PDB file of C-alpha atoms in Angstrom:
ATOM      1  CA  MET A  10     -94.991 -30.192 -68.449  1.00  0.00           C
ATOM      2  CA  ALA A  11     -96.821 -31.346 -65.335  1.00  0.00           C
ATOM      3  CA  TYR A  12     -96.157 -29.322 -62.166  1.00  0.00           C
ATOM      4  CA  SER A  13     -96.366 -32.275 -59.758  1.00  0.00           C
ATOM      5  CA  GLY A  14     -96.827 -36.024 -59.591  1.00  0.00           C
ATOM      6  CA  PRO A  15     -94.654 -38.805 -61.034  1.00  0.00           C
ATOM      7  CA  PHE A  16     -92.329 -37.877 -63.883  1.00  0.00           C
ATOM      8  CA  GLU A  17     -93.874 -38.131 -67.339  1.00  0.00           C
ATOM      9  CA  ALA A  18     -92.488 -38.188 -70.874  1.00  0.00           C
ATOM     10  CA  GLY A  19     -91.966 -34.592 -71.996  1.00  0.00           C
ATOM     11  CA  ASP A  20     -91.054 -33.293 -68.532  1.00  0.00           C
ATOM     12  CA  ARG A  21     -87.996 -31.045 -68.336  1.00  0.00           C
ATOM     13  CA  VAL A  22     -85.913 -32.483 -65.495  1.00  0.00           C
ATOM     14  CA  GLN A  23     -82.895 -31.070 -63.717  1.00  0.00           C
ATOM     15  CA  LEU A  24     -80.323 -33.638 -62.622  1.00  0.00           C
ATOM     16  CA  THR A  25     -78.047 -32.533 -59.769  1.00  0.00           C
ATOM     17  CA  ASP A  26     -74.868 -34.460 -59.008  1.00  0.00           C
ATOM     18  CA  GLN A  27     -73.045 -34.705 -55.690  1.00  0.00           C
ATOM     19  CA  LYS A  28     -70.976 -31.606 -56.511  1.00  0.00           C
ATOM     20  CA  ARG A  29     -74.207 -29.604 -57.115  1.00  0.00           C
ATOM     21  CA  ARG A  30     -73.631 -29.449 -60.863  1.00  0.00           C
ATOM     22  CA  HIS A  31     -76.831 -29.285 -62.908  1.00  0.00           C
ATOM     23  CA  HIS A  32     -77.811 -31.117 -66.092  1.00  0.00           C
ATOM     24  CA  THR A  33     -81.155 -30.561 -67.821  1.00  0.00           C
ATOM     25  CA  ILE A  34     -82.916 -33.203 -69.909  1.00  0.00           C
ATOM     26  CA  VAL A  35     -86.352 -33.593 -71.508  1.00  0.00           C
ATOM     27  CA  LEU A  36     -87.669 -37.078 -70.776  1.00  0.00           C
ATOM     28  CA  GLN A  37     -88.288 -39.322 -73.782  1.00  0.00           C
ATOM     29  CA  PRO A  38     -89.014 -43.063 -73.600  1.00  0.00           C
ATOM     30  CA  GLY A  39     -86.053 -45.184 -74.653  1.00  0.00           C
ATOM     31  CA  GLU A  40     -83.595 -42.274 -74.664  1.00  0.00           C
ATOM     32  CA  SER A  41     -80.416 -41.852 -72.603  1.00  0.00           C
ATOM     33  CA  TYR A  42     -78.312 -38.966 -71.354  1.00  0.00           C
ATOM     34  CA  PHE A  43     -74.545 -39.470 -71.318  1.00  0.00           C
ATOM     35  CA  THR A  44     -72.128 -37.842 -68.881  1.00  0.00           C
ATOM     36  CA  HIS A  45     -68.499 -38.518 -67.974  1.00  0.00           C
ATOM     37  CA  LYS A  46     -69.978 -40.471 -65.053  1.00  0.00           C
ATOM     38  CA  GLY A  47     -71.910 -42.857 -67.268  1.00  0.00           C
ATOM     39  CA  GLU A  48     -75.284 -43.281 -68.953  1.00  0.00           C
ATOM     40  CA  ILE A  49     -78.557 -42.142 -67.397  1.00  0.00           C
ATOM     41  CA  ARG A  50     -81.614 -43.877 -68.867  1.00  0.00           C
ATOM     42  CA  HIS A  51     -84.736 -41.754 -69.198  1.00  0.00           C
ATOM     43  CA  ASP A  52     -86.861 -44.842 -68.528  1.00  0.00           C
ATOM     44  CA  ASP A  53     -85.308 -45.040 -65.030  1.00  0.00           C
ATOM     45  CA  ILE A  54     -86.802 -41.596 -64.295  1.00  0.00           C
ATOM     46  CA  ILE A  55     -90.179 -41.787 -66.070  1.00  0.00           C
ATOM     47  CA  GLY A  56     -92.810 -42.930 -63.575  1.00  0.00           C
ATOM     48  CA  ALA A  57     -90.639 -42.187 -60.522  1.00  0.00           C
ATOM     49  CA  PRO A  58     -91.846 -39.631 -57.957  1.00  0.00           C
ATOM     50  CA  GLU A  59     -90.290 -36.173 -58.072  1.00  0.00           C
ATOM     51  CA  GLY A  60     -87.334 -35.879 -55.708  1.00  0.00           C
ATOM     52  CA  SER A  61     -86.027 -39.344 -56.604  1.00  0.00           C
ATOM     53  CA  VAL A  62     -82.400 -40.335 -57.089  1.00  0.00           C
ATOM     54  CA  VAL A  63     -81.298 -41.971 -60.338  1.00  0.00           C
ATOM     55  CA  GLU A  64     -78.016 -43.859 -60.694  1.00  0.00           C
ATOM     56  CA  SER A  65     -75.842 -43.778 -63.802  1.00  0.00           C
ATOM     57  CA  THR A  66     -74.283 -46.909 -65.266  1.00  0.00           C
ATOM     58  CA  LEU A  67     -71.012 -46.004 -63.473  1.00  0.00           C
ATOM     59  CA  GLY A  68     -72.697 -45.633 -60.103  1.00  0.00           C
ATOM     60  CA  GLU A  69     -72.969 -41.823 -59.893  1.00  0.00           C
ATOM     61  CA  GLU A  70     -76.132 -40.610 -58.146  1.00  0.00           C
ATOM     62  CA  TYR A  71     -78.242 -37.718 -59.444  1.00  0.00           C
ATOM     63  CA  LEU A  72     -81.131 -35.999 -57.692  1.00  0.00           C
ATOM     64  CA  CYS A  73     -84.140 -35.476 -59.998  1.00  0.00           C
ATOM     65  CA  PHE A  74     -86.528 -32.529 -59.885  1.00  0.00           C
ATOM     66  CA  ARG A  75     -88.661 -30.809 -62.492  1.00  0.00           C
ATOM     67  CA  HIS A  76     -87.294 -27.554 -63.865  1.00  0.00           C
ATOM     68  CA  LEU A  77     -88.540 -24.491 -61.971  1.00  0.00           C
ATOM     69  CA  MET A  78     -88.996 -21.168 -63.733  1.00  0.00           C
ATOM     70  CA  VAL A  79     -85.793 -19.859 -62.138  1.00  0.00           C
ATOM     71  CA  ASP A  80     -83.882 -22.854 -63.563  1.00  0.00           C
ATOM     72  CA  HIS A  81     -85.307 -22.208 -67.021  1.00  0.00           C
ATOM     73  CA  VAL A  82     -84.475 -18.482 -66.917  1.00  0.00           C
ATOM     74  CA  LEU A  83     -80.863 -19.029 -65.885  1.00  0.00           C
ATOM     75  CA  SER A  84     -80.218 -21.789 -68.444  1.00  0.00           C
ATOM     76  CA  MET A  85     -82.227 -20.691 -71.519  1.00  0.00           C
ATOM     77  CA  PRO A  86     -80.642 -19.244 -74.699  1.00  0.00           C
ATOM     78  CA  ARG A  87     -80.276 -15.457 -74.624  1.00  0.00           C
ATOM     79  CA  GLY A  88     -80.240 -12.716 -77.194  1.00  0.00           C
ATOM     80  CA  ALA A  89     -80.112 -10.001 -74.536  1.00  0.00           C
ATOM     81  CA  ALA A  90     -79.261 -10.072 -70.840  1.00  0.00           C
ATOM     82  CA  VAL A  91     -82.158 -11.305 -68.721  1.00  0.00           C
ATOM     83  CA  ILE A  92     -83.783  -9.621 -65.742  1.00  0.00           C
ATOM     84  CA  TYR A  93     -82.584 -11.845 -62.909  1.00  0.00           C
ATOM     85  CA  PRO A  94     -84.990 -13.531 -60.474  1.00  0.00           C
ATOM     86  CA  LYS A  95     -84.151 -11.204 -57.561  1.00  0.00           C
ATOM     87  CA  ASP A  96     -85.315  -8.213 -59.624  1.00  0.00           C
ATOM     88  CA  THR A  97     -88.225 -10.047 -61.242  1.00  0.00           C
ATOM     89  CA  ALA A  98     -89.605 -10.830 -57.785  1.00  0.00           C
ATOM     90  CA  GLN A  99     -89.425  -7.144 -56.851  1.00  0.00           C
ATOM     91  CA  ILE A 100     -91.209  -6.141 -60.055  1.00  0.00           C
ATOM     92  CA  LEU A 101     -94.040  -8.627 -59.470  1.00  0.00           C
ATOM     93  CA  VAL A 102     -94.627  -7.482 -55.879  1.00  0.00           C
ATOM     94  CA  GLU A 103     -93.837  -3.760 -56.038  1.00  0.00           C
ATOM     95  CA  GLY A 104     -95.565  -3.525 -59.409  1.00  0.00           C
ATOM     96  CA  ASP A 105     -98.614  -5.292 -57.941  1.00  0.00           C
ATOM     97  CA  ILE A 106     -99.006  -7.578 -60.957  1.00  0.00           C
ATOM     98  CA  PHE A 107    -102.401  -9.210 -60.359  1.00  0.00           C
ATOM     99  CA  PRO A 108    -104.504 -11.899 -62.106  1.00  0.00           C
ATOM    100  CA  GLY A 109    -106.449 -10.290 -64.954  1.00  0.00           C
ATOM    101  CA  ALA A 110    -104.130  -7.260 -65.243  1.00  0.00           C
ATOM    102  CA  LYS A 111    -103.447  -5.623 -68.590  1.00  0.00           C
ATOM    103  CA  VAL A 112     -99.669  -5.141 -68.641  1.00  0.00           C
ATOM    104  CA  LEU A 113     -97.393  -3.461 -71.158  1.00  0.00           C
ATOM    105  CA  GLU A 114     -93.661  -4.202 -71.241  1.00  0.00           C
ATOM    106  CA  ALA A 115     -91.043  -2.771 -73.551  1.00  0.00           C
ATOM    107  CA  GLY A 116     -87.699  -4.437 -74.018  1.00  0.00           C
ATOM    108  CA  ALA A 117     -88.802  -8.073 -74.117  1.00  0.00           C
ATOM    109  CA  GLY A 118     -85.149  -9.123 -74.385  1.00  0.00           C
ATOM    110  CA  SER A 119     -84.910 -12.888 -73.971  1.00  0.00           C
ATOM    111  CA  GLY A 120     -88.377 -13.315 -72.438  1.00  0.00           C
ATOM    112  CA  ALA A 121     -87.442 -13.898 -68.776  1.00  0.00           C
ATOM    113  CA  LEU A 122     -89.686 -11.163 -67.376  1.00  0.00           C
ATOM    114  CA  SER A 123     -92.411 -12.005 -69.899  1.00  0.00           C
ATOM    115  CA  MET A 124     -92.699 -15.517 -68.480  1.00  0.00           C
ATOM    116  CA  ALA A 125     -93.058 -14.252 -64.913  1.00  0.00           C
ATOM    117  CA  LEU A 126     -95.619 -11.629 -65.939  1.00  0.00           C
ATOM    118  CA  LEU A 127     -97.650 -14.192 -67.888  1.00  0.00           C
ATOM    119  CA  ARG A 128     -97.854 -16.497 -64.890  1.00  0.00           C
ATOM    120  CA  ALA A 129     -98.848 -13.610 -62.617  1.00  0.00           C
ATOM    121  CA  ILE A 130    -101.647 -12.194 -64.806  1.00  0.00           C
ATOM    122  CA  GLY A 131    -103.120 -15.634 -65.495  1.00  0.00           C
ATOM    123  CA  SER A 132    -105.362 -16.647 -68.375  1.00  0.00           C
ATOM    124  CA  THR A 133    -107.697 -13.669 -67.854  1.00  0.00           C
ATOM    125  CA  GLY A 134    -104.947 -11.049 -68.159  1.00  0.00           C
ATOM    126  CA  LYS A 135    -103.202  -9.512 -71.129  1.00  0.00           C
ATOM    127  CA  LEU A 136     -99.478  -8.938 -71.690  1.00  0.00           C
ATOM    128  CA  ILE A 137     -98.318  -6.770 -74.594  1.00  0.00           C
ATOM    129  CA  SER A 138     -94.553  -6.994 -75.139  1.00  0.00           C
ATOM    130  CA  TYR A 139     -92.708  -4.562 -77.413  1.00  0.00           C
ATOM    131  CA  GLU A 140     -89.184  -5.283 -78.638  1.00  0.00           C
ATOM    132  CA  ILE A 141     -87.291  -3.087 -81.058  1.00  0.00           C
ATOM    133  CA  ARG A 142     -84.899  -5.812 -82.268  1.00  0.00           C
ATOM    134  CA  GLU A 143     -86.207  -8.681 -84.353  1.00  0.00           C
ATOM    135  CA  ASP A 144     -83.519 -11.132 -83.172  1.00  0.00           C
ATOM    136  CA  HIS A 145     -84.290 -10.404 -79.505  1.00  0.00           C
ATOM    137  CA  LEU A 146     -88.008 -10.851 -80.106  1.00  0.00           C
ATOM    138  CA  ALA A 147     -87.291 -14.222 -81.739  1.00  0.00           C
ATOM    139  CA  PHE A 148     -85.366 -15.335 -78.630  1.00  0.00           C
ATOM    140  CA  ALA A 149     -88.206 -14.158 -76.385  1.00  0.00           C
ATOM    141  CA  ARG A 150     -90.864 -15.993 -78.398  1.00  0.00           C
ATOM    142  CA  SER A 151     -88.798 -19.170 -78.517  1.00  0.00           C
ATOM    143  CA  ASN A 152     -88.026 -19.169 -74.771  1.00  0.00           C
ATOM    144  CA  VAL A 153     -91.596 -18.383 -73.728  1.00  0.00           C
ATOM    145  CA  ALA A 154     -93.016 -21.047 -76.063  1.00  0.00           C
ATOM    146  CA  GLU A 155     -90.503 -23.617 -74.792  1.00  0.00           C
ATOM    147  CA  TYR A 156     -91.387 -22.911 -71.157  1.00  0.00           C
ATOM    148  CA  PHE A 157     -95.177 -22.972 -71.558  1.00  0.00           C
ATOM    149  CA  GLY A 158     -95.258 -25.524 -74.380  1.00  0.00           C
ATOM    150  CA  HIS A 159     -96.851 -22.908 -76.666  1.00  0.00           C
ATOM    151  CA  GLU A 160     -97.284 -19.144 -76.952  1.00  0.00           C
ATOM    152  CA  PRO A 161     -99.920 -18.233 -74.335  1.00  0.00           C
ATOM    153  CA  GLU A 162    -103.109 -16.749 -75.771  1.00  0.00           C
ATOM    154  CA  GLN A 163    -102.919 -13.815 -73.361  1.00  0.00           C
ATOM    155  CA  TRP A 164     -99.530 -12.763 -74.759  1.00  0.00           C
ATOM    156  CA  ASP A 165     -99.151 -10.275 -77.616  1.00  0.00           C
ATOM    157  CA  PRO A 166     -95.455  -9.947 -78.607  1.00  0.00           C
ATOM    158  CA  ARG A 167     -94.840  -7.081 -81.038  1.00  0.00           C
ATOM    159  CA  LEU A 168     -91.865  -5.816 -83.038  1.00  0.00           C
ATOM    160  CA  GLY A 169     -91.798  -2.051 -82.669  1.00  0.00           C
ATOM    161  CA  ASP A 170     -90.750   1.084 -80.804  1.00  0.00           C
ATOM    162  CA  LEU A 171     -92.807   2.025 -77.755  1.00  0.00           C
ATOM    163  CA  SER A 172     -92.196   5.723 -78.447  1.00  0.00           C
ATOM    164  CA  GLU A 173     -94.407   5.337 -81.547  1.00  0.00           C
ATOM    165  CA  VAL A 174     -97.266   3.531 -79.752  1.00  0.00           C
ATOM    166  CA  HIS A 175    -100.567   5.291 -79.079  1.00  0.00           C
ATOM    167  CA  LEU A 176    -103.674   4.467 -77.095  1.00  0.00           C
ATOM    168  CA  ASP A 177    -105.536   3.092 -80.130  1.00  0.00           C
ATOM    169  CA  ASP A 178    -102.770   0.526 -80.678  1.00  0.00           C
ATOM    170  CA  LEU A 179    -103.560  -1.030 -77.278  1.00  0.00           C
ATOM    171  CA  ASP A 180    -107.379  -0.836 -77.361  1.00  0.00           C
ATOM    172  CA  GLY A 181    -107.348   1.447 -74.358  1.00  0.00           C
ATOM    173  CA  PRO A 182    -105.094   2.166 -71.366  1.00  0.00           C
ATOM    174  CA  VAL A 183    -103.173  -0.464 -69.404  1.00  0.00           C
ATOM    175  CA  ASP A 184    -102.891  -1.205 -65.671  1.00  0.00           C
ATOM    176  CA  ARG A 185     -99.105  -1.581 -65.446  1.00  0.00           C
ATOM    177  CA  ILE A 186     -96.103  -0.560 -67.572  1.00  0.00           C
ATOM    178  CA  ILE A 187     -92.633  -2.120 -67.167  1.00  0.00           C
ATOM    179  CA  LEU A 188     -89.680  -0.782 -69.185  1.00  0.00           C
ATOM    180  CA  ASP A 189     -86.309  -2.481 -69.680  1.00  0.00           C
ATOM    181  CA  MET A 190     -84.602  -0.303 -72.261  1.00  0.00           C
ATOM    182  CA  VAL A 191     -81.539   1.898 -72.744  1.00  0.00           C
ATOM    183  CA  GLU A 192     -83.358   5.254 -72.764  1.00  0.00           C
ATOM    184  CA  PRO A 193     -86.730   4.813 -71.029  1.00  0.00           C
ATOM    185  CA  TRP A 194     -87.117   8.585 -70.617  1.00  0.00           C
ATOM    186  CA  THR A 195     -87.758   8.893 -74.376  1.00  0.00           C
ATOM    187  CA  CYS A 196     -91.065   7.065 -73.785  1.00  0.00           C
ATOM    188  CA  ILE A 197     -92.266   9.036 -70.766  1.00  0.00           C
ATOM    189  CA  ASP A 198     -94.947  10.869 -72.793  1.00  0.00           C
ATOM    190  CA  ASN A 199     -96.260   7.528 -74.076  1.00  0.00           C
ATOM    191  CA  VAL A 200     -96.279   6.052 -70.568  1.00  0.00           C
ATOM    192  CA  ALA A 201     -98.378   8.968 -69.326  1.00  0.00           C
ATOM    193  CA  GLU A 202    -100.817   8.504 -72.227  1.00  0.00           C
ATOM    194  CA  LEU A 203    -101.085   4.705 -72.022  1.00  0.00           C
ATOM    195  CA  LEU A 204    -101.327   4.168 -68.254  1.00  0.00           C
ATOM    196  CA  HIS A 205    -104.567   4.240 -66.241  1.00  0.00           C
ATOM    197  CA  PRO A 206    -104.703   6.842 -63.420  1.00  0.00           C
ATOM    198  CA  GLY A 207    -103.436   4.975 -60.376  1.00  0.00           C
ATOM    199  CA  GLY A 208    -101.504   2.543 -62.569  1.00  0.00           C
ATOM    200  CA  VAL A 209     -97.952   1.531 -61.666  1.00  0.00           C
ATOM    201  CA  PHE A 210     -94.962   2.419 -63.852  1.00  0.00           C
ATOM    202  CA  MET A 211     -91.602   0.686 -63.287  1.00  0.00           C
ATOM    203  CA  THR A 212     -88.279   0.844 -65.084  1.00  0.00           C
ATOM    204  CA  TYR A 213     -85.143  -1.316 -64.916  1.00  0.00           C
ATOM    205  CA  VAL A 214     -81.888   0.576 -65.570  1.00  0.00           C
ATOM    206  CA  PRO A 215     -78.330  -0.671 -64.908  1.00  0.00           C
ATOM    207  CA  THR A 216     -76.309   2.563 -64.606  1.00  0.00           C
ATOM    208  CA  VAL A 217     -76.338   5.681 -62.421  1.00  0.00           C
ATOM    209  CA  PRO A 218     -76.647   8.140 -65.364  1.00  0.00           C
ATOM    210  CA  GLN A 219     -79.698   6.218 -66.587  1.00  0.00           C
ATOM    211  CA  LEU A 220     -81.172   6.302 -63.093  1.00  0.00           C
ATOM    212  CA  MET A 221     -80.665  10.059 -62.768  1.00  0.00           C
ATOM    213  CA  ASN A 222     -82.145  10.688 -66.211  1.00  0.00           C
ATOM    214  CA  ILE A 223     -85.333   8.670 -65.767  1.00  0.00           C
ATOM    215  CA  MET A 224     -85.951  10.075 -62.264  1.00  0.00           C
ATOM    216  CA  GLU A 225     -85.734  13.670 -63.522  1.00  0.00           C
ATOM    217  CA  HIS A 226     -87.949  12.984 -66.538  1.00  0.00           C
ATOM    218  CA  ILE A 227     -90.622  11.402 -64.323  1.00  0.00           C
ATOM    219  CA  ARG A 228     -90.538  14.480 -62.062  1.00  0.00           C
ATOM    220  CA  ASP A 229     -90.593  16.926 -64.979  1.00  0.00           C
ATOM    221  CA  LYS A 230     -93.635  15.225 -66.507  1.00  0.00           C
ATOM    222  CA  LYS A 231     -95.650  16.232 -63.397  1.00  0.00           C
ATOM    223  CA  CYS A 232     -98.282  13.526 -63.754  1.00  0.00           C
ATOM    224  CA  PHE A 233     -96.664  10.873 -61.548  1.00  0.00           C
ATOM    225  CA  THR A 234     -96.063  10.467 -57.850  1.00  0.00           C
ATOM    226  CA  GLU A 235     -92.559  11.176 -56.553  1.00  0.00           C
ATOM    227  CA  PRO A 236     -90.516   8.253 -57.968  1.00  0.00           C
ATOM    228  CA  ARG A 237     -88.725   5.735 -55.758  1.00  0.00           C
ATOM    229  CA  ALA A 238     -85.468   4.031 -56.690  1.00  0.00           C
ATOM    230  CA  TRP A 239     -83.641   1.077 -55.153  1.00  0.00           C
ATOM    231  CA  GLU A 240     -81.436  -1.912 -55.879  1.00  0.00           C
ATOM    232  CA  THR A 241     -81.573  -5.425 -54.456  1.00  0.00           C
ATOM    233  CA  LEU A 242     -78.453  -7.244 -53.267  1.00  0.00           C
ATOM    234  CA  LEU A 243     -78.583 -10.988 -52.667  1.00  0.00           C
ATOM    235  CA  ARG A 244     -76.020 -12.817 -50.528  1.00  0.00           C
ATOM    236  CA  GLU A 245     -76.305 -16.516 -49.750  1.00  0.00           C
ATOM    237  CA  TRP A 246     -74.822 -18.144 -46.646  1.00  0.00           C
ATOM    238  CA  ARG A 247     -72.882 -21.352 -46.200  1.00  0.00           C
ATOM    239  CA  VAL A 248     -74.190 -23.031 -43.045  1.00  0.00           C
ATOM    240  CA  GLU A 249     -71.813 -25.742 -41.798  1.00  0.00           C
ATOM    241  CA  GLY A 250     -71.707 -25.772 -37.999  1.00  0.00           C
ATOM    242  CA  LEU A 251     -69.043 -23.452 -36.600  1.00  0.00           C
ATOM    243  CA  ALA A 252     -67.885 -22.659 -40.139  1.00  0.00           C
ATOM    244  CA  THR A 253     -71.140 -20.801 -40.917  1.00  0.00           C
ATOM    245  CA  ARG A 254     -70.343 -17.672 -42.919  1.00  0.00           C
ATOM    246  CA  PRO A 255     -71.490 -15.663 -45.949  1.00  0.00           C
ATOM    247  CA  GLU A 256     -70.668 -17.094 -49.373  1.00  0.00           C
ATOM    248  CA  HIS A 257     -67.624 -15.495 -50.997  1.00  0.00           C
ATOM    249  CA  ARG A 258     -69.653 -14.660 -54.088  1.00  0.00           C
ATOM    250  CA  MET A 259     -72.889 -12.709 -54.076  1.00  0.00           C
ATOM    251  CA  ASN A 260     -75.439 -11.385 -56.545  1.00  0.00           C
ATOM    252  CA  ALA A 261     -74.717  -7.719 -56.062  1.00  0.00           C
ATOM    253  CA  HIS A 262     -75.730  -4.892 -58.399  1.00  0.00           C
ATOM    254  CA  THR A 263     -77.670  -5.893 -61.493  1.00  0.00           C
ATOM    255  CA  ALA A 264     -79.858  -2.808 -61.971  1.00  0.00           C
ATOM    256  CA  PHE A 265     -81.840  -0.060 -60.292  1.00  0.00           C
ATOM    257  CA  LEU A 266     -85.605  -0.329 -60.138  1.00  0.00           C
ATOM    258  CA  VAL A 267     -87.644   2.872 -60.398  1.00  0.00           C
ATOM    259  CA  TRP A 268     -91.298   3.023 -59.319  1.00  0.00           C
ATOM    260  CA  ALA A 269     -94.025   5.650 -59.710  1.00  0.00           C
ATOM    261  CA  ARG A 270     -97.814   5.830 -60.025  1.00  0.00           C
ATOM    262  CA  ARG A 271     -99.865   7.743 -62.552  1.00  0.00           C
ATOM    263  CA  LEU A 272    -101.871  10.666 -61.169  1.00  0.00           C
ATOM    264  CA  ALA A 273    -105.374  11.634 -62.293  1.00  0.00           C
ATOM    265  CA  ASP A 274    -105.553  13.913 -65.330  1.00  0.00           C
ATOM    266  CA  GLY A 275    -105.030  17.560 -64.429  1.00  0.00           C
ATOM    267  CA  VAL A 276    -103.560  16.816 -61.002  1.00  0.00           C
ATOM    268  CA  THR A 277    -100.193  18.358 -60.106  1.00  0.00           C
ATOM    269  CA  PRO A 278     -98.134  16.347 -57.618  1.00  0.00           C
ATOM    270  CA  PRO A 279     -97.492  18.078 -54.273  1.00  0.00           C
ATOM    271  CA  ARG A 280     -93.925  19.256 -53.917  1.00  0.00           C
ATOM    272  CA  PRO A 281     -91.963  16.805 -51.723  1.00  0.00           C
ATOM    273  CA  LYS A 282     -90.736  18.289 -48.452  1.00  0.00           C
ATOM    274  CA  ARG A 283     -87.816  17.077 -46.438  1.00  0.00           C
ATOM    275  CA  ARG A 284     -88.165  16.546 -42.729  1.00  0.00           C
ATOM    276  CA  ALA A 285     -86.923  19.447 -40.692  1.00  0.00           C
ATOM    277  CA  ARG A 286     -83.608  18.817 -38.944  1.00  0.00           C
ATOM    278  CA  LYS A 287     -83.669  18.805 -35.175  1.00  0.00           C
TER     279      LYS A 287
END
């Protein structure tokens, strides 16, 4: 799919009606999309500039834009729950995912985070994705291939348990490790073995007991910096003159993110000290 320019056959297009309802179509010459508001001809969209309005046969107007990654993630088939965009953005920035990075993720799920990581590392990077369930891995491979049009060459999806992975399996250490799994603390020894000194380790855990467990295991391992933990809450606003107010619904808790960096071999982390009270 092209990222800009006039619409072409094969583009995935999101149609938005006047009530902000979304419909997604893949443009094909001669085809039509039917709604309760009439027929929308693909040929009326192909060749038009992005941001155009197409009219159905019953006079309903639809705004046309190409699918963004966030649209694809929120509408794609799922085998497991996805990491939502608000958390993905935090992982990309706080995890310092850079072009050319060698990244390991475990818990590929439905492939939402994999797609964001693949775009961030670029064609010179490497993403190795472990998934313990075959059906989830199939969803991830299908969704990633649908988004990119093929399985990217820099992606290596694998069926397996990260707790059984060793350095030789990865052809050397990795720059970043991201875990989205039920018991990430069971892999803490592997993370320490597989991650470069200075590398960033992040986990995504939904519940407080999971958060407490992974934090204590990172501390007990004594080869990481003091871990940080946080959650991101997203609240949109309705801006309509004097009626401006927060939306009634918000994207509140989805998961906690935990962040730490690998220390050099043989280094013991300094004991954290609290500020003295005045």
